Short mmCIF file of C-alpha atoms in Angstrom, two decimals:
data_model
loop_
_atom_site.label_atom_id
_atom_site.label_comp_id
_atom_site.label_asym_id
_atom_site.label_seq_id
_atom_site.Cartn_x
_atom_site.Cartn_y
_atom_site.Cartn_z
CA UNK Q 1 28.71 69.61 87.43
CA UNK Q 2 30.85 66.50 87.39
CA UNK Q 3 30.14 63.14 85.78
CA UNK Q 4 32.20 60.42 87.40
CA UNK Q 5 32.75 56.71 86.72
CA UNK Q 6 34.47 53.99 88.69
CA UNK Q 7 37.50 52.41 87.08
CA UNK Q 8 40.02 49.78 88.18
CA UNK Q 9 43.77 49.59 87.67
CA UNK Q 10 44.54 46.79 85.19
CA UNK Q 11 48.18 46.94 84.19
CA UNK Q 12 51.12 49.27 84.72
CA UNK Q 13 53.98 49.89 82.30
CA UNK Q 14 57.23 51.78 82.52
CA UNK Q 15 59.25 52.63 79.47
CA UNK Q 16 61.41 54.94 77.45
CA UNK Q 17 61.18 56.45 73.97
CA UNK Q 18 64.11 56.52 71.63
CA UNK Q 19 65.99 59.58 70.42
CA UNK Q 20 64.30 61.17 67.42
CA UNK Q 21 60.92 59.51 67.79
CA UNK Q 22 57.62 61.41 67.74
CA UNK Q 23 56.44 61.85 71.32
CA UNK Q 24 52.68 61.59 70.83
CA UNK Q 25 52.80 58.96 68.08
CA UNK Q 26 55.05 56.64 70.08
CA UNK Q 27 52.88 56.77 73.19
CA UNK Q 28 49.87 56.11 70.98
CA UNK Q 29 51.68 53.13 69.42
CA UNK Q 30 52.30 51.63 72.85
CA UNK Q 31 48.57 51.91 73.61
CA UNK Q 32 47.77 50.13 70.34
CA UNK Q 33 50.32 47.36 70.96
CA UNK Q 34 49.17 46.81 74.55
CA UNK Q 35 45.51 47.16 73.61
CA UNK Q 36 44.92 50.00 76.04
CA UNK Q 37 41.52 51.64 75.50
CA UNK Q 38 41.31 53.41 78.84
CA UNK Q 39 44.25 54.71 80.82
CA UNK Q 40 46.56 57.46 81.87
CA UNK Q 41 50.13 58.35 81.09
CA UNK Q 42 52.82 60.59 82.53
CA UNK Q 43 56.31 61.37 81.31
CA UNK Q 44 59.40 63.50 81.73
CA UNK Q 45 62.53 63.99 79.65
CA UNK Q 46 63.52 66.41 76.93
CA UNK Q 47 62.50 67.23 73.35
CA UNK Q 48 64.47 68.53 70.39
CA UNK Q 49 61.50 70.67 69.36
CA UNK Q 50 57.85 70.86 70.35
CA UNK Q 51 54.66 71.29 68.37
CA UNK Q 52 51.70 72.26 70.50
CA UNK Q 53 48.10 73.32 70.17
CA UNK Q 54 46.01 75.95 71.88
CA UNK Q 55 42.25 75.65 71.57
CA UNK Q 56 40.59 78.92 70.66
CA UNK Q 57 37.47 78.90 72.82
CA UNK Q 58 35.75 81.52 70.64
CA UNK Q 59 36.39 80.21 67.10
CA UNK Q 60 36.37 76.55 68.26
CA UNK Q 61 39.55 75.80 66.35
CA UNK Q 62 42.98 74.65 67.44
CA UNK Q 63 45.88 77.01 66.79
CA UNK Q 64 49.16 75.18 66.37
CA UNK Q 65 52.63 76.50 67.02
CA UNK Q 66 56.18 75.21 67.11
CA UNK Q 67 58.79 75.82 69.80
CA UNK Q 68 61.83 75.12 67.67
CA UNK Q 69 64.50 74.59 70.31
CA UNK Q 70 65.65 71.97 72.82
CA UNK Q 71 63.38 71.94 75.88
CA UNK Q 72 63.07 69.91 79.06
CA UNK Q 73 59.76 68.07 79.51
CA UNK Q 74 58.88 69.09 83.04
CA UNK Q 75 55.66 67.12 82.75
CA UNK Q 76 53.55 65.25 80.26
CA UNK Q 77 50.16 64.18 81.50
CA UNK Q 78 47.58 62.41 79.44
CA UNK Q 79 44.65 60.05 79.33
CA UNK Q 80 43.65 57.32 76.93
CA UNK Q 81 40.13 56.79 75.59
CA UNK Q 82 38.48 55.91 72.29
CA UNK Q 83 37.82 58.13 69.30
CA UNK Q 84 36.23 56.55 66.25
CA UNK Q 85 37.02 53.13 67.68
CA UNK Q 86 40.74 53.71 68.18
CA UNK Q 87 42.78 54.58 71.29
CA UNK Q 88 43.35 58.31 71.47
CA UNK Q 89 46.00 59.77 73.75
CA UNK Q 90 44.94 63.21 74.96
CA UNK Q 91 48.05 64.75 76.46
CA UNK Q 92 49.11 68.16 77.67
CA UNK Q 93 52.73 69.01 78.22
CA UNK Q 94 54.81 71.51 80.19
CA UNK Q 95 58.30 72.37 78.95
CA UNK Q 96 61.19 74.58 80.06
CA UNK Q 97 64.01 76.29 78.19
CA UNK Q 98 67.64 76.93 79.08
CA UNK Q 99 66.77 79.91 81.30
CA UNK Q 100 64.03 78.02 83.12
CA UNK Q 101 61.09 79.72 81.43
CA UNK Q 102 58.12 77.37 81.10
CA UNK Q 103 55.83 76.71 78.14
CA UNK Q 104 52.95 74.38 77.54
CA UNK Q 105 49.96 73.27 75.59
CA UNK Q 106 48.06 70.45 73.93
CA UNK Q 107 50.52 67.89 72.55
CA UNK Q 108 50.28 67.15 68.82
CA UNK Q 109 52.45 65.18 66.38
CA UNK Q 110 55.67 66.95 65.47
CA UNK Q 111 57.21 66.97 68.95
CA UNK Q 112 60.56 65.19 68.63
CA UNK Q 113 61.98 63.19 71.55
CA UNK Q 114 65.50 63.77 72.82
CA UNK Q 115 64.96 61.40 75.76
CA UNK Q 116 61.72 60.37 77.47
CA UNK Q 117 60.75 58.18 80.42
CA UNK Q 118 57.10 57.36 80.88
CA UNK Q 119 54.64 55.48 83.05
CA UNK Q 120 51.46 54.22 81.46
CA UNK Q 121 48.56 52.75 83.40
CA UNK Q 122 45.88 50.68 81.71
CA UNK Q 123 42.47 50.91 83.37
CA UNK Q 124 39.39 48.70 83.30
CA UNK Q 125 36.05 50.43 83.26
CA UNK Q 126 33.34 51.80 81.05
CA UNK Q 127 34.29 52.46 77.45
CA UNK Q 128 34.83 56.20 77.15
CA UNK Q 129 34.18 57.39 73.62
CA UNK Q 130 34.87 60.89 72.40
CA UNK Q 131 31.87 62.51 70.72
CA UNK Q 132 31.29 66.01 69.43
CA UNK Q 133 30.25 68.41 72.18
CA UNK Q 134 28.14 71.38 71.11
CA UNK Q 135 29.11 73.77 73.94
CA UNK Q 136 32.85 73.56 73.36
CA UNK Q 137 33.26 72.23 69.82
CA UNK Q 138 35.57 69.55 71.26
CA UNK Q 139 35.29 65.79 71.19
CA UNK Q 140 34.56 65.05 74.83
CA UNK Q 141 33.76 61.83 76.64
CA UNK Q 142 30.25 60.61 76.16
CA UNK Q 143 29.31 59.72 79.73
CA UNK Q 144 25.64 58.99 80.40
CA UNK Q 145 24.90 59.89 84.02
CA UNK A 1 63.33 65.75 107.23
CA UNK A 2 60.44 63.73 105.85
CA UNK A 3 57.49 62.27 107.69
CA UNK A 4 55.98 59.41 105.73
CA UNK A 5 52.90 57.22 106.16
CA UNK A 6 51.76 54.07 104.37
CA UNK A 7 48.52 54.33 102.45
CA UNK A 8 46.55 51.93 100.23
CA UNK A 9 44.65 52.55 97.01
CA UNK A 10 40.92 52.23 97.70
CA UNK A 11 38.96 53.41 94.69
CA UNK A 12 39.72 55.07 91.38
CA UNK A 13 37.45 57.46 89.50
CA UNK A 14 37.59 59.07 86.08
CA UNK A 15 35.36 61.96 85.14
CA UNK A 16 34.72 65.26 83.45
CA UNK A 17 33.53 68.66 84.61
CA UNK A 18 30.93 70.60 82.72
CA UNK A 19 31.41 73.87 80.86
CA UNK A 20 31.14 76.87 83.17
CA UNK A 21 31.60 75.02 86.46
CA UNK A 22 34.06 76.09 89.14
CA UNK A 23 37.14 73.88 88.89
CA UNK A 24 38.07 73.60 92.56
CA UNK A 25 34.53 73.54 93.90
CA UNK A 26 33.45 70.74 91.56
CA UNK A 27 36.40 68.52 92.44
CA UNK A 28 35.67 69.18 96.11
CA UNK A 29 32.02 68.24 95.53
CA UNK A 30 33.05 64.90 94.03
CA UNK A 31 35.14 64.19 97.14
CA UNK A 32 32.15 64.99 99.35
CA UNK A 33 29.78 62.81 97.29
CA UNK A 34 32.20 59.88 97.18
CA UNK A 35 33.21 60.37 100.82
CA UNK A 36 36.89 60.77 99.99
CA UNK A 37 38.90 61.95 102.99
CA UNK A 38 42.33 61.00 101.67
CA UNK A 39 43.34 60.93 98.05
CA UNK A 40 44.94 62.52 95.05
CA UNK A 41 43.64 64.08 91.88
CA UNK A 42 45.03 65.05 88.49
CA UNK A 43 43.39 66.83 85.57
CA UNK A 44 43.90 68.44 82.19
CA UNK A 45 41.66 70.55 79.97
CA UNK A 46 41.08 74.25 79.58
CA UNK A 47 39.67 77.14 81.63
CA UNK A 48 37.83 80.31 80.64
CA UNK A 49 39.68 82.23 83.34
CA UNK A 50 41.85 81.31 86.29
CA UNK A 51 42.05 82.61 89.84
CA UNK A 52 45.22 81.56 91.61
CA UNK A 53 47.07 82.16 94.82
CA UNK A 54 50.70 82.71 95.67
CA UNK A 55 51.74 82.30 99.28
CA UNK A 56 53.90 85.13 100.53
CA UNK A 57 56.50 83.33 102.64
CA UNK A 58 57.44 86.53 104.49
CA UNK A 59 54.04 87.98 105.39
CA UNK A 60 52.42 84.52 105.68
CA UNK A 61 49.47 85.61 103.56
CA UNK A 62 48.10 84.40 100.25
CA UNK A 63 48.12 86.89 97.39
CA UNK A 64 45.39 86.19 94.86
CA UNK A 65 45.36 87.11 91.20
CA UNK A 66 43.21 86.49 88.15
CA UNK A 67 44.37 85.41 84.70
CA UNK A 68 41.36 86.66 82.79
CA UNK A 69 41.73 84.80 79.50
CA UNK A 70 41.21 81.33 78.06
CA UNK A 71 44.06 79.01 79.06
CA UNK A 72 44.94 75.35 78.59
CA UNK A 73 45.29 73.35 81.81
CA UNK A 74 48.60 71.63 81.19
CA UNK A 75 48.36 70.01 84.61
CA UNK A 76 46.32 70.09 87.76
CA UNK A 77 47.71 68.08 90.65
CA UNK A 78 46.20 67.88 94.07
CA UNK A 79 45.70 65.92 97.21
CA UNK A 80 42.72 65.41 99.49
CA UNK A 81 42.86 65.52 103.28
CA UNK A 82 40.75 66.90 106.12
CA UNK A 83 40.51 70.47 107.37
CA UNK A 84 38.08 71.18 110.20
CA UNK A 85 36.48 67.78 109.60
CA UNK A 86 35.75 68.29 105.90
CA UNK A 87 37.59 67.08 102.77
CA UNK A 88 39.93 69.75 101.50
CA UNK A 89 41.36 69.58 97.99
CA UNK A 90 44.81 71.19 97.92
CA UNK A 91 45.59 71.65 94.24
CA UNK A 92 48.23 73.45 92.22
CA UNK A 93 47.75 74.11 88.54
CA UNK A 94 49.88 74.86 85.49
CA UNK A 95 48.30 76.70 82.56
CA UNK A 96 49.36 77.90 79.11
CA UNK A 97 48.18 80.72 76.87
CA UNK A 98 47.79 81.00 73.09
CA UNK A 99 51.51 81.60 72.56
CA UNK A 100 52.53 78.70 74.78
CA UNK A 101 53.63 80.76 77.77
CA UNK A 102 53.03 78.93 81.04
CA UNK A 103 51.54 80.17 84.30
CA UNK A 104 50.73 78.54 87.59
CA UNK A 105 49.87 78.70 91.23
CA UNK A 106 47.67 77.53 94.06
CA UNK A 107 44.16 76.85 92.78
CA UNK A 108 41.32 78.77 94.44
CA UNK A 109 37.61 79.19 93.67
CA UNK A 110 36.95 81.47 90.71
CA UNK A 111 38.65 79.31 88.08
CA UNK A 112 36.00 78.60 85.45
CA UNK A 113 36.05 75.34 83.48
CA UNK A 114 35.92 75.29 79.69
CA UNK A 115 36.51 71.52 79.59
CA UNK A 116 38.17 69.26 82.14
CA UNK A 117 39.04 65.57 82.40
CA UNK A 118 40.21 64.26 85.75
CA UNK A 119 41.34 61.15 87.58
CA UNK A 120 40.69 60.95 91.30
CA UNK A 121 42.11 58.26 93.54
CA UNK A 122 40.67 57.56 96.98
CA UNK A 123 43.21 56.25 99.48
CA UNK A 124 42.89 54.34 102.74
CA UNK A 125 45.28 55.26 105.51
CA UNK A 126 45.77 57.47 108.52
CA UNK A 127 43.48 60.46 108.79
CA UNK A 128 45.53 63.47 107.70
CA UNK A 129 44.24 66.63 109.34
CA UNK A 130 45.47 70.10 108.49
CA UNK A 131 46.56 72.08 111.52
CA UNK A 132 48.24 75.45 111.86
CA UNK A 133 52.01 75.26 111.41
CA UNK A 134 54.06 77.91 113.18
CA UNK A 135 57.09 77.89 110.86
CA UNK A 136 55.14 78.53 107.66
CA UNK A 137 51.81 79.96 108.77
CA UNK A 138 50.12 77.29 106.63
CA UNK A 139 47.71 74.55 107.62
CA UNK A 140 49.89 71.49 107.14
CA UNK A 141 49.28 67.82 107.82
CA UNK A 142 49.49 66.88 111.44
CA UNK A 143 51.61 63.72 111.21
CA UNK A 144 52.98 62.35 114.46
CA UNK A 145 56.20 60.49 113.71
CA UNK C 1 60.52 53.48 69.20
CA UNK C 2 59.42 52.59 72.69
CA UNK C 3 60.79 49.96 75.03
CA UNK C 4 58.22 49.01 77.63
CA UNK C 5 58.24 46.78 80.71
CA UNK C 6 55.46 45.54 82.97
CA UNK C 7 55.61 46.66 86.56
CA UNK C 8 53.34 46.16 89.60
CA UNK C 9 52.36 48.56 92.36
CA UNK C 10 54.03 47.46 95.61
CA UNK C 11 53.58 50.12 98.24
CA UNK C 12 52.22 53.65 98.41
CA UNK C 13 53.41 56.42 100.72
CA UNK C 14 52.17 59.90 101.50
CA UNK C 15 54.30 62.41 103.34
CA UNK C 16 55.58 65.90 103.92
CA UNK C 17 59.02 67.47 103.97
CA UNK C 18 60.06 69.89 106.68
CA UNK C 19 60.78 73.58 106.28
CA UNK C 20 64.36 74.20 105.16
CA UNK C 21 65.13 70.70 103.92
CA UNK C 22 66.65 69.96 100.52
CA UNK C 23 63.86 68.85 98.19
CA UNK C 24 65.72 66.28 96.09
CA UNK C 25 67.90 64.94 98.89
CA UNK C 26 64.95 64.34 101.21
CA UNK C 27 62.95 62.44 98.61
CA UNK C 28 66.06 60.40 97.86
CA UNK C 29 66.46 59.69 101.58
CA UNK C 30 62.91 58.36 101.78
CA UNK C 31 63.68 55.99 98.90
CA UNK C 32 66.78 54.76 100.72
CA UNK C 33 64.93 54.27 104.01
CA UNK C 34 62.03 52.47 102.38
CA UNK C 35 64.34 50.51 100.08
CA UNK C 36 62.63 51.76 96.93
CA UNK C 37 64.61 50.85 93.81
CA UNK C 38 61.82 51.39 91.30
CA UNK C 39 59.03 53.88 91.65
CA UNK C 40 57.47 57.23 90.96
CA UNK C 41 56.93 60.35 92.98
CA UNK C 42 54.82 63.49 92.72
CA UNK C 43 54.69 66.56 94.92
CA UNK C 44 53.35 70.07 95.35
CA UNK C 45 54.14 72.87 97.79
CA UNK C 46 56.52 75.78 97.79
CA UNK C 47 60.26 76.37 97.83
CA UNK C 48 62.38 79.17 99.29
CA UNK C 49 64.70 78.97 96.29
CA UNK C 50 65.20 76.56 93.41
CA UNK C 51 68.28 75.16 91.74
CA UNK C 52 67.57 73.55 88.40
CA UNK C 53 69.37 72.04 85.45
CA UNK C 54 68.88 72.29 81.71
CA UNK C 55 70.57 69.67 79.58
CA UNK C 56 72.41 71.16 76.63
CA UNK C 57 71.61 68.71 73.83
CA UNK C 58 74.56 69.93 71.72
CA UNK C 59 77.41 70.02 74.27
CA UNK C 60 75.95 67.11 76.30
CA UNK C 61 76.40 68.99 79.55
CA UNK C 62 73.97 70.17 82.18
CA UNK C 63 73.72 73.91 82.73
CA UNK C 64 72.66 74.80 86.25
CA UNK C 65 70.87 77.92 87.40
CA UNK C 66 69.29 79.27 90.56
CA UNK C 67 65.89 80.91 90.91
CA UNK C 68 66.60 82.79 94.11
CA UNK C 69 63.10 83.67 95.28
CA UNK C 70 60.09 82.02 96.90
CA UNK C 71 58.13 79.95 94.36
CA UNK C 72 55.10 77.67 94.40
CA UNK C 73 55.77 74.09 93.30
CA UNK C 74 52.98 73.59 90.80
CA UNK C 75 54.24 70.10 90.13
CA UNK C 76 57.14 67.82 90.86
CA UNK C 77 57.17 64.58 88.92
CA UNK C 78 59.87 61.97 89.15
CA UNK C 79 60.82 58.35 88.86
CA UNK C 80 63.12 56.14 90.88
CA UNK C 81 65.62 53.70 89.41
CA UNK C 82 69.19 52.58 90.08
CA UNK C 83 72.42 54.36 89.22
CA UNK C 84 75.65 52.71 90.32
CA UNK C 85 73.69 50.44 92.62
CA UNK C 86 71.85 53.22 94.48
CA UNK C 87 68.32 54.61 94.15
CA UNK C 88 68.35 57.68 91.96
CA UNK C 89 65.39 60.06 91.90
CA UNK C 90 65.08 61.67 88.47
CA UNK C 91 62.68 64.55 88.95
CA UNK C 92 61.52 67.52 86.93
CA UNK C 93 59.73 70.41 88.53
CA UNK C 94 57.40 73.24 87.53
CA UNK C 95 57.30 76.38 89.67
CA UNK C 96 55.42 79.68 89.69
CA UNK C 97 56.24 83.12 91.05
CA UNK C 98 54.10 85.81 92.67
CA UNK C 99 52.73 87.02 89.34
CA UNK C 100 51.91 83.50 88.16
CA UNK C 101 54.78 83.14 85.72
CA UNK C 102 55.96 79.54 85.45
CA UNK C 103 59.46 78.10 85.44
CA UNK C 104 60.86 74.63 85.32
CA UNK C 105 63.67 72.20 84.79
CA UNK C 106 65.60 69.21 86.03
CA UNK C 107 65.66 69.19 89.84
CA UNK C 108 69.08 69.17 91.49
CA UNK C 109 70.27 69.60 95.10
CA UNK C 110 70.08 73.18 96.33
CA UNK C 111 66.30 73.54 96.10
CA UNK C 112 65.12 74.48 99.59
CA UNK C 113 61.68 73.41 100.83
CA UNK C 114 59.23 75.91 102.29
CA UNK C 115 56.47 73.26 102.49
CA UNK C 116 56.03 70.08 100.47
CA UNK C 117 53.46 67.29 100.26
CA UNK C 118 54.35 64.22 98.25
CA UNK C 119 53.08 60.83 97.14
CA UNK C 120 55.63 58.12 96.46
CA UNK C 121 54.80 54.80 94.87
CA UNK C 122 57.15 51.83 95.11
CA UNK C 123 56.95 49.47 92.14
CA UNK C 124 57.95 45.86 91.62
CA UNK C 125 59.45 44.96 88.29
CA UNK C 126 62.67 44.60 86.37
CA UNK C 127 65.68 46.37 87.83
CA UNK C 128 66.15 49.53 85.79
CA UNK C 129 69.77 50.61 85.80
CA UNK C 130 71.01 53.87 84.34
CA UNK C 131 73.88 53.41 81.88
CA UNK C 132 75.66 55.85 79.62
CA UNK C 133 73.80 56.41 76.36
CA UNK C 134 75.91 57.40 73.36
CA UNK C 135 73.22 59.27 71.40
CA UNK C 136 72.28 61.67 74.19
CA UNK C 137 75.23 61.61 76.60
CA UNK C 138 72.74 60.89 79.39
CA UNK C 139 72.50 57.95 81.76
CA UNK C 140 69.35 56.27 80.49
CA UNK C 141 67.64 53.05 81.49
CA UNK C 142 69.30 49.95 80.18
CA UNK C 143 66.27 48.02 78.91
CA UNK C 144 66.98 45.00 76.75
CA UNK C 145 64.05 44.50 74.37
#
């Protein structure tokens, strides 16, 4: 089943992140500065190293791992909603190494930017709050039908 | 050569799919319910298992395979157009396992949602119908220049 | 740190590329024909072969490699800005082979289309020009704060 809400485009931003910055933290900072509570983001570029998460669907815990080498960002895709009253950027990333092999996962702090170009879209619509979900153990959007 | 048509944004939706639902079928259902005949969709999340296709460019047949393990959806990207009068969601997906290795392909029914957050944009524009294309054996958009 | 600029959607295009065309060159041609100097593009489909780049962060040189087999495009994501007065499409791509293994990198000429469906959005906003960046050796957007 799907639960779906109407939203409207509000504002569109284009930007870059500086060398050495933390990929997830910097995108989150832009959302805080621009007061974005609902939105989506996409990015490409390269990282000096990546720290990612994989959610264990059986134990209901994230497993974190580091890819400690330079990698291209072939795609970052994320959305913005609220968790405990603050904008939370939920982003997944796909990366590639120097032979073209691809990697990916749930983006967490610790991923260091080499260069990054992003587009961030602020949306107007219902407040989407992340609440604990029994079936998955994740904090998913609370969306009354 | 490229054939290009102008389209306009019509309506924007944000939503989630429930645990255990079929990823492609549920997105298709939303398009049917919202009467979306032209559009684009993107999603992230995780699946319990994935069923994907690879198009054999020599035999002109899809080869299907199952990745029978929990995987992160690092990116789903798709478009919506018409095939035989009904909305068809053409989506490709990138996934990642618990070591960060990435996989991907053409999304088909049989991919089971663990959690999924999507953004779906309905577009106004020319009706794009999928018709048989001799060169590829695929059903591609019929777009008179 | 992030540098961020406001942009506005101007025009939206949907299209397909013909069998045998060069993926990056054809998207670039559409930008030239439609006079797009700022924008974003996304695509899916399949290629007959791919030629990709990986940027060596230590030597500051691109390394190029060919994946000489049919591959699904699970995602192409790119932006459009100006380099030396002309529209430059900066695109990264994720691909998958017949067993579902994923590959990716910086898209360069030499990637041959089997079939490709794309969405291209023209944006209005500040002119983003690519200038040499000392820290990375790349041509990054010149964005005065």
